mmCIF file of C-alpha atoms in Angstrom:
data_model
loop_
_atom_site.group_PDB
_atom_site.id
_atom_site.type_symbol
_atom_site.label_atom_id
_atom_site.label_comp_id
_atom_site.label_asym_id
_atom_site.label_seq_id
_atom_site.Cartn_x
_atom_site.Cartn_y
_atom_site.Cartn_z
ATOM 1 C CA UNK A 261 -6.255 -44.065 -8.850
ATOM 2 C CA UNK A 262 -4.556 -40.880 -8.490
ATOM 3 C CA UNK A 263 -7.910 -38.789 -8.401
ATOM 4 C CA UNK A 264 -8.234 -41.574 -5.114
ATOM 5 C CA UNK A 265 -5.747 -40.302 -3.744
ATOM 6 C CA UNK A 266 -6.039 -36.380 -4.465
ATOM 7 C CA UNK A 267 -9.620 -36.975 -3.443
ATOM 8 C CA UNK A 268 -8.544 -38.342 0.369
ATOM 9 C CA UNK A 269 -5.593 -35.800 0.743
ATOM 10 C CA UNK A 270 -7.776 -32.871 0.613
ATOM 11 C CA UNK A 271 -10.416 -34.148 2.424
ATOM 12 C CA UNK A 272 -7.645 -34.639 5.232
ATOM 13 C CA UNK A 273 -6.181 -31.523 4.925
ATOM 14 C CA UNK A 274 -9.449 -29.623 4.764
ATOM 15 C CA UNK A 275 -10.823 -31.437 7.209
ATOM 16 C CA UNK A 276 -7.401 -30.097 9.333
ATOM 17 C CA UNK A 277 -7.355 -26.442 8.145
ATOM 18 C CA UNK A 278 -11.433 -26.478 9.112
ATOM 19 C CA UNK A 279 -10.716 -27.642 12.785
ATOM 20 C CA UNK A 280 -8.318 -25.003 12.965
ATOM 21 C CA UNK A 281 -10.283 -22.253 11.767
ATOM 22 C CA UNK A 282 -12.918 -23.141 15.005
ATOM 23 C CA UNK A 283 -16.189 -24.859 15.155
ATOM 24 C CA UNK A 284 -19.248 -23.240 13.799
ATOM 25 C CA UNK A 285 -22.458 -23.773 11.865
ATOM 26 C CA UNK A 286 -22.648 -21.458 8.820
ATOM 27 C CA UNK A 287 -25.847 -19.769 10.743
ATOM 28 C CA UNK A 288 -23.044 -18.587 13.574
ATOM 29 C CA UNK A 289 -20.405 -17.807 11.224
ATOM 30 C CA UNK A 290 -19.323 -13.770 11.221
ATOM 31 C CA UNK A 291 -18.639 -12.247 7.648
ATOM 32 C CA UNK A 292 -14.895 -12.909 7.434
ATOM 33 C CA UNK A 293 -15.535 -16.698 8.081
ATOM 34 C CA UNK A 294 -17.797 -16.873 5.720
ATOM 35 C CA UNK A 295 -15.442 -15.703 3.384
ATOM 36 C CA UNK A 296 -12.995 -17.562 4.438
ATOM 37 C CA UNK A 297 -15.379 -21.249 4.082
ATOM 38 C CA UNK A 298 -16.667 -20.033 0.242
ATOM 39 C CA UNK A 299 -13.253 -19.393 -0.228
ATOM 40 C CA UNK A 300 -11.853 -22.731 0.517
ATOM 41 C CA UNK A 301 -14.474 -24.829 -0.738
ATOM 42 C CA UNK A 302 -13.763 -23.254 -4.084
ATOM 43 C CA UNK A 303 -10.136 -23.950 -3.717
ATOM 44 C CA UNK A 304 -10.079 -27.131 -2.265
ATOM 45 C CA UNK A 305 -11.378 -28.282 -5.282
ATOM 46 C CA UNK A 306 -8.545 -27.744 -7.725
ATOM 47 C CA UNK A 307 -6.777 -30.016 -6.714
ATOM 48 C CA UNK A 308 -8.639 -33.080 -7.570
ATOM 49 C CA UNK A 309 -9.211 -31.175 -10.965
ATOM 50 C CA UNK A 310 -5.724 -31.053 -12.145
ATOM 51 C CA UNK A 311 -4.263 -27.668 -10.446
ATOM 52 C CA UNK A 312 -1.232 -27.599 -8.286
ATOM 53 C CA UNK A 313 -1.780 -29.786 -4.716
ATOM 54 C CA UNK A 314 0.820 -27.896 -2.231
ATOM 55 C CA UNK A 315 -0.021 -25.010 -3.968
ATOM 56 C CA UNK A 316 -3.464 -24.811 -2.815
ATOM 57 C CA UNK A 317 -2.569 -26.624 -0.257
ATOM 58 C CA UNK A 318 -0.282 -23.109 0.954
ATOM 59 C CA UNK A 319 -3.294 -20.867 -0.136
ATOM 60 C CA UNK A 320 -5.615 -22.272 2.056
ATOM 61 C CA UNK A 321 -3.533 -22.705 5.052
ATOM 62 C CA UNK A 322 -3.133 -18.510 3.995
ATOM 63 C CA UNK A 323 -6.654 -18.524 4.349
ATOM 64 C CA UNK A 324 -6.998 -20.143 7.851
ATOM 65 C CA UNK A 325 -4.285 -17.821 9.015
ATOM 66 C CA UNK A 326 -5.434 -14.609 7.662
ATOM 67 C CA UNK A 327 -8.623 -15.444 9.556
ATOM 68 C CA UNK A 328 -7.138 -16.081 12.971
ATOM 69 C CA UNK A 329 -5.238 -13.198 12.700
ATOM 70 C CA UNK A 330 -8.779 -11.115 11.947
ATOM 71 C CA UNK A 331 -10.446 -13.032 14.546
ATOM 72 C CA UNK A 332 -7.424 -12.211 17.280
ATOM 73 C CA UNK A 333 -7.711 -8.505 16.008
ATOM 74 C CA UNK A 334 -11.476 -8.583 16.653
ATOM 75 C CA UNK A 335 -10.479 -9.752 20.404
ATOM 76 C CA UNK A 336 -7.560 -7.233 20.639
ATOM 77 C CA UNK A 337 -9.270 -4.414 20.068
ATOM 78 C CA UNK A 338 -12.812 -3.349 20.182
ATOM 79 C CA UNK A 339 -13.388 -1.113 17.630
ATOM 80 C CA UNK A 340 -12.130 -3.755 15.088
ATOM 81 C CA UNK A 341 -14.871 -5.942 16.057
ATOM 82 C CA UNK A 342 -17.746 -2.894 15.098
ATOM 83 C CA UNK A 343 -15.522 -2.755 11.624
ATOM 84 C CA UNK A 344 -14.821 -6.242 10.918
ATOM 85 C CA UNK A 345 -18.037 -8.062 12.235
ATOM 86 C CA UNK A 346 -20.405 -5.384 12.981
ATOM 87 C CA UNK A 347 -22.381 -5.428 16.162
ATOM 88 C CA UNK A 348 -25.963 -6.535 16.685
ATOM 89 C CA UNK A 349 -28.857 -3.845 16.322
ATOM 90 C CA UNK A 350 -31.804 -3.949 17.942
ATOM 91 C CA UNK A 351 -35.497 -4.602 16.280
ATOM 92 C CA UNK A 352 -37.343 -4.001 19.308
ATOM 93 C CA UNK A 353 -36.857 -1.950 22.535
ATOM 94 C CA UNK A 354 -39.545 -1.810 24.891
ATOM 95 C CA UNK A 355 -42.242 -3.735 22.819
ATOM 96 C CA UNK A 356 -41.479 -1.049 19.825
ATOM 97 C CA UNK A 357 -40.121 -2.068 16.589
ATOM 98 C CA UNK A 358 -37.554 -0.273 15.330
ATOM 99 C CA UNK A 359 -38.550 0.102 11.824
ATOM 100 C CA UNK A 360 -35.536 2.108 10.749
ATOM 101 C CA UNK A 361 -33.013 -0.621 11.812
ATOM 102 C CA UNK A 362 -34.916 -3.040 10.167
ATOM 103 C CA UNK A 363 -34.516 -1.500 7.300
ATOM 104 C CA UNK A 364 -31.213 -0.763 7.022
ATOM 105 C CA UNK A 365 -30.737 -4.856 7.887
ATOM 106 C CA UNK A 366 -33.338 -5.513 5.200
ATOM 107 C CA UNK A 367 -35.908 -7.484 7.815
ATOM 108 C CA UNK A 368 -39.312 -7.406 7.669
ATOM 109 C CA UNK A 369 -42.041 -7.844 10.190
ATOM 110 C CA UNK A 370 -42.878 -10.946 8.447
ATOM 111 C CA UNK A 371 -39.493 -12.389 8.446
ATOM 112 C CA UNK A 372 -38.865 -11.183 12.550
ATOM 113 C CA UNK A 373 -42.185 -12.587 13.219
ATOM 114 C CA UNK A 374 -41.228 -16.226 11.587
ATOM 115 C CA UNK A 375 -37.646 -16.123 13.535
ATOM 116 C CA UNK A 376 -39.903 -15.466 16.949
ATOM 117 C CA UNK A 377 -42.409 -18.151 15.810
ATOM 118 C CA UNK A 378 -38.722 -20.616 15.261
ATOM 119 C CA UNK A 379 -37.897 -19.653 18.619
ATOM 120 C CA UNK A 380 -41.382 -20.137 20.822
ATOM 121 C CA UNK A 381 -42.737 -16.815 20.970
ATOM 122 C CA UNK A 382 -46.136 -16.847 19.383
ATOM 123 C CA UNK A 383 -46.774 -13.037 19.890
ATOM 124 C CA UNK A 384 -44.512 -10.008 19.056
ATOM 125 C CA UNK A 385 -46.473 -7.770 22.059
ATOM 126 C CA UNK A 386 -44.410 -10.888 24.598
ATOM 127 C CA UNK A 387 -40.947 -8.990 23.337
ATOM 128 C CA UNK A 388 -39.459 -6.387 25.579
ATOM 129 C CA UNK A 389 -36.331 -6.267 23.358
ATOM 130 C CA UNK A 390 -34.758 -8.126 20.668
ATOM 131 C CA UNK A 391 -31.604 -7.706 19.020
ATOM 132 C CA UNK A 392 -30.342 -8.935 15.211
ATOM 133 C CA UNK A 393 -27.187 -10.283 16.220
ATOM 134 C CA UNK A 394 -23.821 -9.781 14.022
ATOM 135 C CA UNK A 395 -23.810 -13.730 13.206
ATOM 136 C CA UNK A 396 -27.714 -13.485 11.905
ATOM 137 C CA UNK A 397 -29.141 -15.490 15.082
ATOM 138 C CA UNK A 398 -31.821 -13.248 17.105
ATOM 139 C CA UNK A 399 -31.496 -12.459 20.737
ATOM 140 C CA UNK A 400 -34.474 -11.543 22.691
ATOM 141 C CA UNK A 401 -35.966 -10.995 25.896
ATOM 142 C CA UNK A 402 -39.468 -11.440 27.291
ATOM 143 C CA UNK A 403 -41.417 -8.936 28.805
ATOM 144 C CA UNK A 404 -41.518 -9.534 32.686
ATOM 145 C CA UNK A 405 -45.157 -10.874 33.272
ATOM 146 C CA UNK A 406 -44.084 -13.052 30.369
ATOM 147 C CA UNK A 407 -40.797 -14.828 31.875
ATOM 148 C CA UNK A 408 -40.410 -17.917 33.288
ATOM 149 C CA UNK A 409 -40.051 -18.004 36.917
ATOM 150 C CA UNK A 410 -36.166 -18.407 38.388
ATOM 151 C CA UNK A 411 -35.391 -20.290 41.122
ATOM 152 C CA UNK A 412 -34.823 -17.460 42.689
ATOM 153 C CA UNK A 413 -39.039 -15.817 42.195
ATOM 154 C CA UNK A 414 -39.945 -19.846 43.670
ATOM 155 C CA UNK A 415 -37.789 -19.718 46.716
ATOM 156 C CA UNK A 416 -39.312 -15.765 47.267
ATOM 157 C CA UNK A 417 -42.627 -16.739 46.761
ATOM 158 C CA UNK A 418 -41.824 -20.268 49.250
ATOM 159 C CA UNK A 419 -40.485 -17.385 51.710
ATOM 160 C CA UNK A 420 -43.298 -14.948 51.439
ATOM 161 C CA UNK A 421 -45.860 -18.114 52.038
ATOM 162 C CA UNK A 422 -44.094 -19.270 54.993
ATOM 163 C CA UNK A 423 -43.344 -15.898 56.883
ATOM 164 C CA UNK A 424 -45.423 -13.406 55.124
ATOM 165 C CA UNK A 425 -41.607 -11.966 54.429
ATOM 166 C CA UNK A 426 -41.261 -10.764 51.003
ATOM 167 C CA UNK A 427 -37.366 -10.133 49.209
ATOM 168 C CA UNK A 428 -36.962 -7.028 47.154
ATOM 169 C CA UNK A 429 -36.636 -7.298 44.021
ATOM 170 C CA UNK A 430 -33.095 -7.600 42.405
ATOM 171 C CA UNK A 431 -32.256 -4.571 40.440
ATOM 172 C CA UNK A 432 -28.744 -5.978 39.790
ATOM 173 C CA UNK A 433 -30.133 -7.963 36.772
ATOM 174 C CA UNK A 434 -31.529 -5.109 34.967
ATOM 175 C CA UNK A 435 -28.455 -3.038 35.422
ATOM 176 C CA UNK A 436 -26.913 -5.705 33.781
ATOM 177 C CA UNK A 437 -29.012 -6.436 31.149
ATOM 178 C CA UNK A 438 -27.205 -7.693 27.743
ATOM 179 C CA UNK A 439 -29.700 -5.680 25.897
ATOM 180 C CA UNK A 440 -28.422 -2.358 27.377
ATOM 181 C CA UNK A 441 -25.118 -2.718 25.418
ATOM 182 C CA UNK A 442 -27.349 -2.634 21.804
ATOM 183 C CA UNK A 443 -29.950 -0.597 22.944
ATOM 184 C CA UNK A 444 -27.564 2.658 23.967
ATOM 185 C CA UNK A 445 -23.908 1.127 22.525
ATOM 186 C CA UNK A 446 -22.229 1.068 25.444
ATOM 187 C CA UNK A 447 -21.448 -1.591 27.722
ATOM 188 C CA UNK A 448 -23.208 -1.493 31.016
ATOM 189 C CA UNK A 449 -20.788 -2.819 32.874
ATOM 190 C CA UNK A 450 -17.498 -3.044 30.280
ATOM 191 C CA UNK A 451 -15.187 -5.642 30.602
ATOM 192 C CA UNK A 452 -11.168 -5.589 30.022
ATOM 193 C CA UNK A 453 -11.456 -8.680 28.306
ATOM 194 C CA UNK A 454 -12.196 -10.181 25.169
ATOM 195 C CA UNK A 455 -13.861 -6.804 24.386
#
């Protein structure tokens, strides 16, 4: 009976210091979570093995709040973010792989190829740029004959068959592109917030 009981406590109070701690897959998770999750889920444990209950209890509310302190850091102050997280690299700028980042993240063609197969993309020449993000997932974007059309392209190409008037192009978008930021590690247009 008392295992029972040690049993539902910790699934309660793990299932309490977990909510806490944020929601995320383990495939989103940045380094210092993970540490964090292998760290409980050894823990958590002892408890229903014969170790101290408050005890671990404390250490893995410790846990929870060393991490939300890191992750509060990581929003406080950029530079902590590059240190504690890392930042994504890209593996492909204009169509070109960029072998020596690959290397250095230990991914081969094979394995980038299989993530852009996951994904949709049946052909790595359809890539303008991708990026290896800091939580493992990859970012990407299609080369521009490749895109889907916006709603935007639709109502230009409705305008252009009704009047024969054509819309320039928006630059804005490229200016902005989120691939800028990996591609030449700066920002293109930077933010005062959760930087």
């Amino acid at each position: 009976m008392e295992y029972i009981w040690k049993t539902l406590l910790v699934f309660l109070v793990a299932t309490v210091l977990l909510r806490i701690s944020g929601r995320k897959s383990i495939s989103q998770m940045t380094i210092p979570q993970v540490v964090v999750m292998f760290s409980l889920g050894t823990l958590i444990i002892q408890p229903v093995i014969g170790h101290g209950l408050w005890t671990t209890f404390g250490i893995a509310a410790i846990l929870i709040a060393c991490l939300i302190v890191t992750e509060w850091v990581e929003l406080k102050f950029d530079k902590s973010e590059t240190v504690i997280t890392g930042k994504g690299k890209p593996v492909i700028i204009d169509g070109q792989l960029q072998v020596e980042n690959m290397k250095k993240m230990r991914l081969t063609v094979d394995l980038l190829e299989a993530r852009l197969r996951q994904i949709g993309d049946a052909s790595l020449e359809d890539i303008k740029n991708a990026t290896l993000e800091s939580n493992g997932q990859l970012g990407y974007e299609l080369r521009e004959e490749k895109q889907p059309a916006t709603k935007q392209d639709i109502q230009n190409l409705m305008r252009l068959l009704k009047s024969g008037e054509l819309k320039p192009a928006n630059n804005e978008a490229t200016a902005n592109n989120l691939f800028t930021e990996t591609i030449t590690e700066q920002s293109p247009n930077k933010r005062n917030f959760l930087q």
